[in-house]
Amino acid sequence: QVQLVESGGGVVQPGESLRLSCAASGFTFSSYGMHWVRQAPGKGLEWLTFIRYDESKEYYADSVKGRFTISRDNSRNTVYLQMNSLRTEDSAVYYCAKEGKHFDPYIDYWGQGTLVTVSS
Amino acid sequence: QSVLTQPPSVSAAPGQKVTISCSGSSSNIGINYVSWYQQLPGTAPKLLIYDNDKRPSGIPDRFSASKSASSATLAITGLQAGDEADYYCGTWDSSLTVVVFGGGTKLTVL
């Protein structure tokens, strides 16, 4: 069964950095693109970024472009989200998620999420 | 302000039918597949519908969806208490080159 397990969340101060990890299992990781999506407390889903299965292309939401970087290690079945220059408005639960199929925007599996709190 | 527009809330009695709309534009819903997600309280989202109207295995046929022009609709029949959740539509926006979600709709089963 597909499992996505995020880690790396925590409490940081504004301006600091954090790296989230997502360990994948139960599917051929190197064959699927991966997303990061976040959800601020009491708010809706906000898509952040996507990386293709072969790392050939990345996409970012304007809200994180230039501050966040997605990457993956297909040998470790892991996708990462490097978050720099964090702001209070970045506080949210961060989900990693698996694409359903290539060139189709749906997400078929989500992790349980990891909480990031940015506060002074 | 979300690119896709959903009603903030809908409600209906058990056993009834409810529909949730998702309005977009020619650069997103108009030309790309729509998916729908259910988020039960305190849990991660779960895929309900993909490619406009397809159900993943395990999703009951009480859940259905359709797309017309730049709008999509999720329908839930035979409402149950366990259907109380937030529902989100999503798609790709070809102009913005990003995935976009609706703001979410909270379903209350009266």
JSON list of C-alpha atoms in Angstrom, two decimals:
[
{"chain": "A", "resi": 1, "resn": "GLN", "atom": "CA", "xyz": [0.00, 0.00, 0.00]},
{"chain": "A", "resi": 2, "resn": "VAL", "atom": "CA", "xyz": [1.17, 3.53, -0.74]},
{"chain": "A", "resi": 3, "resn": "GLN", "atom": "CA", "xyz": [2.66, 5.33, 2.24]},
{"chain": "A", "resi": 4, "resn": "LEU", "atom": "CA", "xyz": [3.95, 8.88, 2.40]},
{"chain": "A", "resi": 5, "resn": "VAL", "atom": "CA", "xyz": [5.53, 9.93, 5.67]},
{"chain": "A", "resi": 6, "resn": "GLU", "atom": "CA", "xyz": [6.53, 13.55, 6.17]},
{"chain": "A", "resi": 7, "resn": "SER", "atom": "CA", "xyz": [9.05, 14.70, 8.75]},
{"chain": "A", "resi": 8, "resn": "GLY", "atom": "CA", "xyz": [11.05, 17.78, 9.62]},
{"chain": "A", "resi": 9, "resn": "GLY", "atom": "CA", "xyz": [8.32, 20.10, 10.81]},
{"chain": "A", "resi": 10, "resn": "GLY", "atom": "CA", "xyz": [8.68, 22.19, 13.93]},
{"chain": "A", "resi": 11, "resn": "VAL", "atom": "CA", "xyz": [8.81, 25.68, 15.35]},
{"chain": "A", "resi": 12, "resn": "VAL", "atom": "CA", "xyz": [11.15, 28.24, 13.80]},
{"chain": "A", "resi": 13, "resn": "GLN", "atom": "CA", "xyz": [11.55, 31.98, 13.90]},
{"chain": "A", "resi": 14, "resn": "PRO", "atom": "CA", "xyz": [10.80, 34.30, 10.98]},
{"chain": "A", "resi": 15, "resn": "GLY", "atom": "CA", "xyz": [13.66, 34.39, 8.51]},
{"chain": "A", "resi": 16, "resn": "GLU", "atom": "CA", "xyz": [14.93, 30.93, 9.43]},
{"chain": "A", "resi": 17, "resn": "SER", "atom": "CA", "xyz": [15.06, 27.82, 7.26]},
{"chain": "A", "resi": 18, "resn": "LEU", "atom": "CA", "xyz": [13.63, 24.34, 7.51]},
{"chain": "A", "resi": 19, "resn": "ARG", "atom": "CA", "xyz": [13.85, 21.23, 5.36]},
{"chain": "A", "resi": 20, "resn": "LEU", "atom": "CA", "xyz": [10.93, 18.84, 5.15]},
{"chain": "A", "resi": 21, "resn": "SER", "atom": "CA", "xyz": [11.32, 15.25, 4.02]},
{"chain": "A", "resi": 22, "resn": "CYS", "atom": "CA", "xyz": [8.77, 12.78, 2.71]},
{"chain": "A", "resi": 23, "resn": "ALA", "atom": "CA", "xyz": [9.61, 9.09, 2.64]},
{"chain": "A", "resi": 24, "resn": "ALA", "atom": "CA", "xyz": [7.60, 7.13, 0.08]},
{"chain": "A", "resi": 25, "resn": "SER", "atom": "CA", "xyz": [6.87, 3.43, -0.11]},
{"chain": "A", "resi": 26, "resn": "GLY", "atom": "CA", "xyz": [4.43, 1.03, -1.73]},
{"chain": "A", "resi": 27, "resn": "PHE", "atom": "CA", "xyz": [4.94, 2.25, -5.29]},
{"chain": "A", "resi": 28, "resn": "THR", "atom": "CA", "xyz": [7.72, 2.82, -7.82]},
{"chain": "A", "resi": 29, "resn": "PHE", "atom": "CA", "xyz": [8.77, 6.23, -6.55]},
{"chain": "A", "resi": 30, "resn": "SER", "atom": "CA", "xyz": [10.99, 7.03, -9.52]},
{"chain": "A", "resi": 31, "resn": "SER", "atom": "CA", "xyz": [8.00, 6.75, -11.88]},
{"chain": "A", "resi": 32, "resn": "TYR", "atom": "CA", "xyz": [5.80, 9.44, -10.31]},
{"chain": "A", "resi": 33, "resn": "GLY", "atom": "CA", "xyz": [5.88, 13.16, -9.83]},
{"chain": "A", "resi": 34, "resn": "MET", "atom": "CA", "xyz": [5.45, 14.52, -6.32]},
{"chain": "A", "resi": 35, "resn": "HIS", "atom": "CA", "xyz": [3.68, 17.56, -4.89]},
{"chain": "A", "resi": 36, "resn": "TRP", "atom": "CA", "xyz": [3.83, 19.59, -1.70]},
{"chain": "A", "resi": 37, "resn": "VAL", "atom": "CA", "xyz": [0.56, 21.15, -0.52]},
{"chain": "A", "resi": 38, "resn": "ARG", "atom": "CA", "xyz": [-0.03, 23.08, 2.68]},
{"chain": "A", "resi": 39, "resn": "GLN", "atom": "CA", "xyz": [-3.00, 24.01, 4.82]},
{"chain": "A", "resi": 40, "resn": "ALA", "atom": "CA", "xyz": [-2.92, 26.87, 7.29]},
{"chain": "A", "resi": 41, "resn": "PRO", "atom": "CA", "xyz": [-5.01, 26.39, 10.45]},
{"chain": "A", "resi": 42, "resn": "GLY", "atom": "CA", "xyz": [-8.70, 26.61, 9.59]},
{"chain": "A", "resi": 43, "resn": "LYS", "atom": "CA", "xyz": [-7.94, 27.40, 5.93]},
{"chain": "A", "resi": 44, "resn": "GLY", "atom": "CA", "xyz": [-8.14, 25.60, 2.62]},
{"chain": "A", "resi": 45, "resn": "LEU", "atom": "CA", "xyz": [-5.57, 23.68, 0.62]},
{"chain": "A", "resi": 46, "resn": "GLU", "atom": "CA", "xyz": [-2.77, 25.64, -1.00]},
{"chain": "A", "resi": 47, "resn": "TRP", "atom": "CA", "xyz": [-0.67, 23.90, -3.63]},
{"chain": "A", "resi": 48, "resn": "LEU", "atom": "CA", "xyz": [3.01, 24.82, -3.38]},
{"chain": "A", "resi": 49, "resn": "THR", "atom": "CA", "xyz": [5.18, 22.90, -5.79]},
{"chain": "A", "resi": 50, "resn": "PHE", "atom": "CA", "xyz": [5.58, 19.85, -8.02]},
{"chain": "A", "resi": 51, "resn": "ILE", "atom": "CA", "xyz": [8.58, 17.93, -9.31]},
{"chain": "A", "resi": 52, "resn": "ARG", "atom": "CA", "xyz": [8.39, 15.51, -12.22]},
{"chain": "A", "resi": 53, "resn": "TYR", "atom": "CA", "xyz": [9.35, 11.88, -11.76]},
{"chain": "A", "resi": 54, "resn": "ASP", "atom": "CA", "xyz": [12.65, 12.39, -13.58]},
{"chain": "A", "resi": 55, "resn": "GLU", "atom": "CA", "xyz": [13.44, 15.81, -12.04]},
{"chain": "A", "resi": 56, "resn": "SER", "atom": "CA", "xyz": [13.18, 17.35, -15.51]},
{"chain": "A", "resi": 57, "resn": "LYS", "atom": "CA", "xyz": [10.81, 20.11, -14.40]},
{"chain": "A", "resi": 58, "resn": "GLU", "atom": "CA", "xyz": [9.64, 21.86, -11.26]},
{"chain": "A", "resi": 59, "resn": "TYR", "atom": "CA", "xyz": [6.69, 24.18, -10.75]},
{"chain": "A", "resi": 60, "resn": "TYR", "atom": "CA", "xyz": [6.09, 26.63, -7.92]},
{"chain": "A", "resi": 61, "resn": "ALA", "atom": "CA", "xyz": [3.28, 28.76, -6.58]},
{"chain": "A", "resi": 62, "resn": "ASP", "atom": "CA", "xyz": [4.08, 32.47, -6.61]},
{"chain": "A", "resi": 63, "resn": "SER", "atom": "CA", "xyz": [3.76, 32.58, -2.82]},
{"chain": "A", "resi": 64, "resn": "VAL", "atom": "CA", "xyz": [6.88, 30.41, -2.39]},
{"chain": "A", "resi": 65, "resn": "LYS", "atom": "CA", "xyz": [8.83, 30.93, -5.62]},
{"chain": "A", "resi": 66, "resn": "GLY", "atom": "CA", "xyz": [12.39, 31.92, -4.85]},
{"chain": "A", "resi": 67, "resn": "ARG", "atom": "CA", "xyz": [12.11, 30.87, -1.19]},
{"chain": "A", "resi": 68, "resn": "PHE", "atom": "CA", "xyz": [11.17, 27.18, -1.37]},
{"chain": "A", "resi": 69, "resn": "THR", "atom": "CA", "xyz": [12.88, 24.46, -3.39]},
{"chain": "A", "resi": 70, "resn": "ILE", "atom": "CA", "xyz": [11.58, 20.99, -4.11]},
{"chain": "A", "resi": 71, "resn": "SER", "atom": "CA", "xyz": [13.98, 18.14, -4.79]},
{"chain": "A", "resi": 72, "resn": "ARG", "atom": "CA", "xyz": [13.96, 14.37, -4.78]},
{"chain": "A", "resi": 73, "resn": "ASP", "atom": "CA", "xyz": [16.32, 11.46, -4.33]},
{"chain": "A", "resi": 74, "resn": "ASN", "atom": "CA", "xyz": [15.00, 8.51, -6.29]},
{"chain": "A", "resi": 75, "resn": "SER", "atom": "CA", "xyz": [17.61, 6.24, -4.72]},
{"chain": "A", "resi": 76, "resn": "ARG", "atom": "CA", "xyz": [16.16, 7.01, -1.28]},
{"chain": "A", "resi": 77, "resn": "ASN", "atom": "CA", "xyz": [12.48, 7.22, -2.35]},
{"chain": "A", "resi": 78, "resn": "THR", "atom": "CA", "xyz": [12.34, 10.63, -0.74]},
{"chain": "A", "resi": 79, "resn": "VAL", "atom": "CA", "xyz": [11.14, 14.07, -1.75]},
{"chain": "A", "resi": 80, "resn": "TYR", "atom": "CA", "xyz": [12.27, 17.21, 0.03]},
{"chain": "A", "resi": 81, "resn": "LEU", "atom": "CA", "xyz": [11.06, 20.75, 0.53]},
{"chain": "A", "resi": 82, "resn": "GLN", "atom": "CA", "xyz": [13.74, 23.25, 1.44]},
{"chain": "A", "resi": 83, "resn": "MET", "atom": "CA", "xyz": [12.07, 26.32, 2.95]},
{"chain": "A", "resi": 84, "resn": "ASN", "atom": "CA", "xyz": [14.11, 29.50, 3.37]},
{"chain": "A", "resi": 85, "resn": "SER", "atom": "CA", "xyz": [13.25, 32.98, 4.60]},
{"chain": "A", "resi": 86, "resn": "LEU", "atom": "CA", "xyz": [10.24, 31.65, 6.44]},
{"chain": "A", "resi": 87, "resn": "ARG", "atom": "CA", "xyz": [7.42, 34.00, 7.31]},
{"chain": "A", "resi": 88, "resn": "THR", "atom": "CA", "xyz": [4.66, 33.79, 9.89]},
{"chain": "A", "resi": 89, "resn": "GLU", "atom": "CA", "xyz": [2.18, 33.21, 7.07]},
{"chain": "A", "resi": 90, "resn": "ASP", "atom": "CA", "xyz": [4.04, 30.00, 6.15]},
{"chain": "A", "resi": 91, "resn": "SER", "atom": "CA", "xyz": [2.70, 28.38, 9.33]},
{"chain": "A", "resi": 92, "resn": "ALA", "atom": "CA", "xyz": [0.67, 25.39, 8.21]},
{"chain": "A", "resi": 93, "resn": "VAL", "atom": "CA", "xyz": [0.42, 21.64, 7.95]},
{"chain": "A", "resi": 94, "resn": "TYR", "atom": "CA", "xyz": [2.56, 20.57, 5.00]},
{"chain": "A", "resi": 95, "resn": "TYR", "atom": "CA", "xyz": [1.49, 17.53, 2.99]},
{"chain": "A", "resi": 96, "resn": "CYS", "atom": "CA", "xyz": [3.51, 15.65, 0.45]},
{"chain": "A", "resi": 97, "resn": "ALA", "atom": "CA", "xyz": [1.40, 14.01, -2.21]},
{"chain": "A", "resi": 98, "resn": "LYS", "atom": "CA", "xyz": [1.80, 11.66, -5.17]},
{"chain": "A", "resi": 99, "resn": "GLU", "atom": "CA", "xyz": [0.63, 12.43, -8.67]},
{"chain": "A", "resi": 100, "resn": "GLY", "atom": "CA", "xyz": [-1.98, 10.08, -10.10]},
{"chain": "A", "resi": 101, "resn": "LYS", "atom": "CA", "xyz": [-0.45, 9.86, -13.54]},
{"chain": "A", "resi": 102, "resn": "HIS", "atom": "CA", "xyz": [1.86, 11.85, -15.76]},
{"chain": "A", "resi": 103, "resn": "PHE", "atom": "CA", "xyz": [0.49, 15.08, -17.21]},
{"chain": "A", "resi": 104, "resn": "ASP", "atom": "CA", "xyz": [-2.73, 14.72, -15.19]},
{"chain": "A", "resi": 105, "resn": "PRO", "atom": "CA", "xyz": [-3.10, 17.14, -12.30]},
{"chain": "A", "resi": 106, "resn": "TYR", "atom": "CA", "xyz": [-4.79, 14.90, -9.77]},
{"chain": "A", "resi": 107, "resn": "ILE", "atom": "CA", "xyz": [-3.25, 13.67, -6.54]},
{"chain": "A", "resi": 108, "resn": "ASP", "atom": "CA", "xyz": [-4.06, 10.10, -5.61]},
{"chain": "A", "resi": 109, "resn": "TYR", "atom": "CA", "xyz": [-2.28, 9.78, -2.26]},
{"chain": "A", "resi": 110, "resn": "TRP", "atom": "CA", "xyz": [-1.48, 12.21, 0.50]},
{"chain": "A", "resi": 111, "resn": "GLY", "atom": "CA", "xyz": [0.79, 11.95, 3.52]},
{"chain": "A", "resi": 112, "resn": "GLN", "atom": "CA", "xyz": [-0.47, 12.62, 7.03]},
{"chain": "A", "resi": 113, "resn": "GLY", "atom": "CA", "xyz": [1.20, 16.04, 7.11]},
{"chain": "A", "resi": 114, "resn": "THR", "atom": "CA", "xyz": [3.82, 17.74, 9.24]},
{"chain": "A", "resi": 115, "resn": "LEU", "atom": "CA", "xyz": [3.19, 20.95, 11.15]},
{"chain": "A", "resi": 116, "resn": "VAL", "atom": "CA", "xyz": [5.38, 23.99, 10.60]},
{"chain": "A", "resi": 117, "resn": "THR", "atom": "CA", "xyz": [5.02, 26.94, 12.94]},
{"chain": "A", "resi": 118, "resn": "VAL", "atom": "CA", "xyz": [6.83, 30.18, 12.22]},
{"chain": "A", "resi": 119, "resn": "SER", "atom": "CA", "xyz": [6.74, 32.45, 15.23]},
{"chain": "A", "resi": 120, "resn": "SER", "atom": "CA", "xyz": [8.96, 34.83, 17.12]},
{"chain": "B", "resi": 1, "resn": "GLN", "atom": "CA", "xyz": [-8.90, 34.49, -3.15]},
{"chain": "B", "resi": 2, "resn": "SER", "atom": "CA", "xyz": [-8.90, 31.10, -4.86]},
{"chain": "B", "resi": 3, "resn": "VAL", "atom": "CA", "xyz": [-8.69, 30.70, -8.64]},
{"chain": "B", "resi": 4, "resn": "LEU", "atom": "CA", "xyz": [-11.53, 28.16, -8.43]},
{"chain": "B", "resi": 5, "resn": "THR", "atom": "CA", "xyz": [-14.72, 29.27, -6.72]},
{"chain": "B", "resi": 6, "resn": "GLN", "atom": "CA", "xyz": [-16.72, 26.97, -4.46]},
{"chain": "B", "resi": 7, "resn": "PRO", "atom": "CA", "xyz": [-19.59, 27.77, -2.10]},
{"chain": "B", "resi": 8, "resn": "PRO", "atom": "CA", "xyz": [-18.29, 27.99, 1.48]},
{"chain": "B", "resi": 9, "resn": "SER", "atom": "CA", "xyz": [-20.94, 25.64, 2.79]},
{"chain": "B", "resi": 10, "resn": "VAL", "atom": "CA", "xyz": [-23.78, 23.36, 1.80]},
{"chain": "B", "resi": 11, "resn": "SER", "atom": "CA", "xyz": [-26.14, 21.27, 3.89]},
{"chain": "B", "resi": 12, "resn": "ALA", "atom": "CA", "xyz": [-28.79, 18.64, 3.49]},
{"chain": "B", "resi": 13, "resn": "ALA", "atom": "CA", "xyz": [-30.56, 15.98, 5.51]},
{"chain": "B", "resi": 14, "resn": "PRO", "atom": "CA", "xyz": [-29.49, 12.33, 5.67]},
{"chain": "B", "resi": 15, "resn": "GLY", "atom": "CA", "xyz": [-30.55, 10.39, 2.62]},
{"chain": "B", "resi": 16, "resn": "GLN", "atom": "CA", "xyz": [-30.84, 13.51, 0.51]},
{"chain": "B", "resi": 17, "resn": "LYS", "atom": "CA", "xyz": [-28.70, 14.68, -2.40]},
{"chain": "B", "resi": 18, "resn": "VAL", "atom": "CA", "xyz": [-26.33, 17.62, -2.38]},
{"chain": "B", "resi": 19, "resn": "THR", "atom": "CA", "xyz": [-24.29, 19.25, -5.12]},
{"chain": "B", "resi": 20, "resn": "ILE", "atom": "CA", "xyz": [-21.13, 21.32, -4.81]},
{"chain": "B", "resi": 21, "resn": "SER", "atom": "CA", "xyz": [-20.12, 23.62, -7.62]},
{"chain": "B", "resi": 22, "resn": "CYS", "atom": "CA", "xyz": [-16.63, 24.62, -8.71]},
{"chain": "B", "resi": 23, "resn": "SER", "atom": "CA", "xyz": [-16.28, 27.53, -11.09]},
{"chain": "B", "resi": 24, "resn": "GLY", "atom": "CA", "xyz": [-13.11, 28.28, -13.00]},
{"chain": "B", "resi": 25, "resn": "SER", "atom": "CA", "xyz": [-12.05, 29.71, -16.33]},
{"chain": "B", "resi": 26, "resn": "SER", "atom": "CA", "xyz": [-10.91, 28.80, -19.81]},
{"chain": "B", "resi": 27, "resn": "SER", "atom": "CA", "xyz": [-7.32, 28.42, -18.65]},
{"chain": "B", "resi": 28, "resn": "ASN", "atom": "CA", "xyz": [-8.05, 25.85, -15.97]},
{"chain": "B", "resi": 29, "resn": "ILE", "atom": "CA", "xyz": [-11.29, 23.85, -15.82]},
{"chain": "B", "resi": 30, "resn": "GLY", "atom": "CA", "xyz": [-12.09, 24.77, -19.40]},
{"chain": "B", "resi": 31, "resn": "ILE", "atom": "CA", "xyz": [-9.18, 22.76, -20.78]},
{"chain": "B", "resi": 32, "resn": "ASN", "atom": "CA", "xyz": [-7.95, 20.46, -18.00]},
{"chain": "B", "resi": 33, "resn": "TYR", "atom": "CA", "xyz": [-9.23, 17.56, -15.94]},
{"chain": "B", "resi": 34, "resn": "VAL", "atom": "CA", "xyz": [-10.90, 18.28, -12.63]},
{"chain": "B", "resi": 35, "resn": "SER", "atom": "CA", "xyz": [-10.45, 16.27, -9.45]},
{"chain": "B", "resi": 36, "resn": "TRP", "atom": "CA", "xyz": [-12.30, 16.31, -6.15]},
{"chain": "B", "resi": 37, "resn": "TYR", "atom": "CA", "xyz": [-11.03, 15.63, -2.64]},
{"chain": "B", "resi": 38, "resn": "GLN", "atom": "CA", "xyz": [-12.73, 14.89, 0.66]},
{"chain": "B", "resi": 39, "resn": "GLN", "atom": "CA", "xyz": [-11.12, 16.01, 3.90]},
{"chain": "B", "resi": 40, "resn": "LEU", "atom": "CA", "xyz": [-12.67, 14.59, 7.04]},
{"chain": "B", "resi": 41, "resn": "PRO", "atom": "CA", "xyz": [-12.01, 16.58, 10.23]},
{"chain": "B", "resi": 42, "resn": "GLY", "atom": "CA", "xyz": [-8.44, 16.24, 11.43]},
{"chain": "B", "resi": 43, "resn": "THR", "atom": "CA", "xyz": [-7.30, 14.08, 8.52]},
{"chain": "B", "resi": 44, "resn": "ALA", "atom": "CA", "xyz": [-5.44, 14.44, 5.24]},
{"chain": "B", "resi": 45, "resn": "PRO", "atom": "CA", "xyz": [-7.40, 14.97, 2.02]},
{"chain": "B", "resi": 46, "resn": "LYS", "atom": "CA", "xyz": [-8.52, 11.90, 0.10]},
{"chain": "B", "resi": 47, "resn": "LEU", "atom": "CA", "xyz": [-9.11, 11.57, -3.64]},
{"chain": "B", "resi": 48, "resn": "LEU", "atom": "CA", "xyz": [-12.80, 11.20, -4.51]},
{"chain": "B", "resi": 49, "resn": "ILE", "atom": "CA", "xyz": [-12.96, 11.90, -8.24]},
{"chain": "B", "resi": 50, "resn": "TYR", "atom": "CA", "xyz": [-10.31, 12.26, -10.94]},
{"chain": "B", "resi": 51, "resn": "ASP", "atom": "CA", "xyz": [-10.40, 13.04, -14.66]},
{"chain": "B", "resi": 52, "resn": "ASN", "atom": "CA", "xyz": [-13.70, 14.93, -14.23]},
{"chain": "B", "resi": 53, "resn": "ASP", "atom": "CA", "xyz": [-15.89, 11.96, -13.44]},
{"chain": "B", "resi": 54, "resn": "LYS", "atom": "CA", "xyz": [-13.88, 8.85, -12.56]},
{"chain": "B", "resi": 55, "resn": "ARG", "atom": "CA", "xyz": [-13.98, 7.24, -9.13]},
{"chain": "B", "resi": 56, "resn": "PRO", "atom": "CA", "xyz": [-10.93, 5.51, -7.65]},
{"chain": "B", "resi": 57, "resn": "SER", "atom": "CA", "xyz": [-11.53, 2.00, -6.41]},
{"chain": "B", "resi": 58, "resn": "GLY", "atom": "CA", "xyz": [-13.24, 2.01, -3.03]},
{"chain": "B", "resi": 59, "resn": "ILE", "atom": "CA", "xyz": [-15.18, 5.24, -3.58]},
{"chain": "B", "resi": 60, "resn": "PRO", "atom": "CA", "xyz": [-18.92, 4.47, -3.52]},
{"chain": "B", "resi": 61, "resn": "ASP", "atom": "CA", "xyz": [-21.07, 5.39, -6.48]},
{"chain": "B", "resi": 62, "resn": "ARG", "atom": "CA", "xyz": [-22.99, 7.78, -4.24]},
{"chain": "B", "resi": 63, "resn": "PHE", "atom": "CA", "xyz": [-20.24, 10.19, -5.26]},
{"chain": "B", "resi": 64, "resn": "SER", "atom": "CA", "xyz": [-20.34, 11.44, -8.84]},
{"chain": "B", "resi": 65, "resn": "ALA", "atom": "CA", "xyz": [-19.09, 14.46, -10.73]},
{"chain": "B", "resi": 66, "resn": "SER", "atom": "CA", "xyz": [-19.39, 16.21, -14.04]},
{"chain": "B", "resi": 67, "resn": "LYS", "atom": "CA", "xyz": [-17.81, 19.06, -15.96]},
{"chain": "B", "resi": 68, "resn": "SER", "atom": "CA", "xyz": [-19.30, 21.54, -18.37]},
{"chain": "B", "resi": 69, "resn": "ALA", "atom": "CA", "xyz": [-17.34, 24.35, -20.00]},
{"chain": "B", "resi": 70, "resn": "SER", "atom": "CA", "xyz": [-15.45, 26.09, -17.16]},
{"chain": "B", "resi": 71, "resn": "SER", "atom": "CA", "xyz": [-17.40, 24.63, -14.27]},
{"chain": "B", "resi": 72, "resn": "ALA", "atom": "CA", "xyz": [-17.56, 21.33, -12.45]},
{"chain": "B", "resi": 73, "resn": "THR", "atom": "CA", "xyz": [-20.02, 19.80, -10.03]},
{"chain": "B", "resi": 74, "resn": "LEU", "atom": "CA", "xyz": [-19.72, 17.14, -7.36]},
{"chain": "B", "resi": 75, "resn": "ALA", "atom": "CA", "xyz": [-22.90, 15.31, -6.40]},
{"chain": "B", "resi": 76, "resn": "ILE", "atom": "CA", "xyz": [-23.39, 13.19, -3.32]},
{"chain": "B", "resi": 77, "resn": "THR", "atom": "CA", "xyz": [-26.56, 11.12, -3.02]},
{"chain": "B", "resi": 78, "resn": "GLY", "atom": "CA", "xyz": [-27.90, 9.15, -0.06]},
{"chain": "B", "resi": 79, "resn": "LEU", "atom": "CA", "xyz": [-26.17, 11.50, 2.37]},
{"chain": "B", "resi": 80, "resn": "GLN", "atom": "CA", "xyz": [-24.72, 9.94, 5.50]},
{"chain": "B", "resi": 81, "resn": "ALA", "atom": "CA", "xyz": [-23.43, 11.51, 8.71]},
{"chain": "B", "resi": 82, "resn": "GLY", "atom": "CA", "xyz": [-19.98, 10.27, 7.78]},
{"chain": "B", "resi": 83, "resn": "ASP", "atom": "CA", "xyz": [-20.00, 12.46, 4.67]},
{"chain": "B", "resi": 84, "resn": "GLU", "atom": "CA", "xyz": [-19.60, 15.57, 6.82]},
{"chain": "B", "resi": 85, "resn": "ALA", "atom": "CA", "xyz": [-16.31, 16.97, 5.60]},
{"chain": "B", "resi": 86, "resn": "ASP", "atom": "CA", "xyz": [-14.64, 19.67, 3.57]},
{"chain": "B", "resi": 87, "resn": "TYR", "atom": "CA", "xyz": [-14.66, 19.10, -0.18]},
{"chain": "B", "resi": 88, "resn": "TYR", "atom": "CA", "xyz": [-12.16, 20.62, -2.60]},
{"chain": "B", "resi": 89, "resn": "CYS", "atom": "CA", "xyz": [-11.98, 20.75, -6.37]},
{"chain": "B", "resi": 90, "resn": "GLY", "atom": "CA", "xyz": [-8.63, 20.99, -8.13]},
{"chain": "B", "resi": 91, "resn": "THR", "atom": "CA", "xyz": [-7.12, 21.24, -11.56]},
{"chain": "B", "resi": 92, "resn": "TRP", "atom": "CA", "xyz": [-4.16, 22.59, -13.51]},
{"chain": "B", "resi": 93, "resn": "ASP", "atom": "CA", "xyz": [-4.10, 26.18, -14.68]},
{"chain": "B", "resi": 94, "resn": "SER", "atom": "CA", "xyz": [-2.32, 26.28, -18.03]},
{"chain": "B", "resi": 95, "resn": "SER", "atom": "CA", "xyz": [-1.77, 30.05, -17.96]},
{"chain": "B", "resi": 96, "resn": "LEU", "atom": "CA", "xyz": [-0.38, 30.21, -14.43]},
{"chain": "B", "resi": 97, "resn": "THR", "atom": "CA", "xyz": [1.33, 26.77, -14.77]},
{"chain": "B", "resi": 98, "resn": "VAL", "atom": "CA", "xyz": [0.28, 25.79, -11.27]},
{"chain": "B", "resi": 99, "resn": "VAL", "atom": "CA", "xyz": [-2.15, 23.40, -9.64]},
{"chain": "B", "resi": 100, "resn": "VAL", "atom": "CA", "xyz": [-5.16, 25.30, -8.33]},
{"chain": "B", "resi": 101, "resn": "PHE", "atom": "CA", "xyz": [-7.68, 24.32, -5.68]},
{"chain": "B", "resi": 102, "resn": "GLY", "atom": "CA", "xyz": [-11.05, 25.72, -4.83]},
{"chain": "B", "resi": 103, "resn": "GLY", "atom": "CA", "xyz": [-11.48, 27.37, -1.47]},
{"chain": "B", "resi": 104, "resn": "GLY", "atom": "CA", "xyz": [-13.30, 24.33, -0.14]},
{"chain": "B", "resi": 105, "resn": "THR", "atom": "CA", "xyz": [-16.91, 23.61, 0.76]},
{"chain": "B", "resi": 106, "resn": "LYS", "atom": "CA", "xyz": [-17.99, 22.45, 4.19]},
{"chain": "B", "resi": 107, "resn": "LEU", "atom": "CA", "xyz": [-20.75, 19.87, 3.98]},
{"chain": "B", "resi": 108, "resn": "THR", "atom": "CA", "xyz": [-23.08, 19.63, 6.95]},
{"chain": "B", "resi": 109, "resn": "VAL", "atom": "CA", "xyz": [-25.47, 16.69, 7.22]},
{"chain": "B", "resi": 110, "resn": "LEU", "atom": "CA", "xyz": [-28.42, 18.03, 9.17]}
]
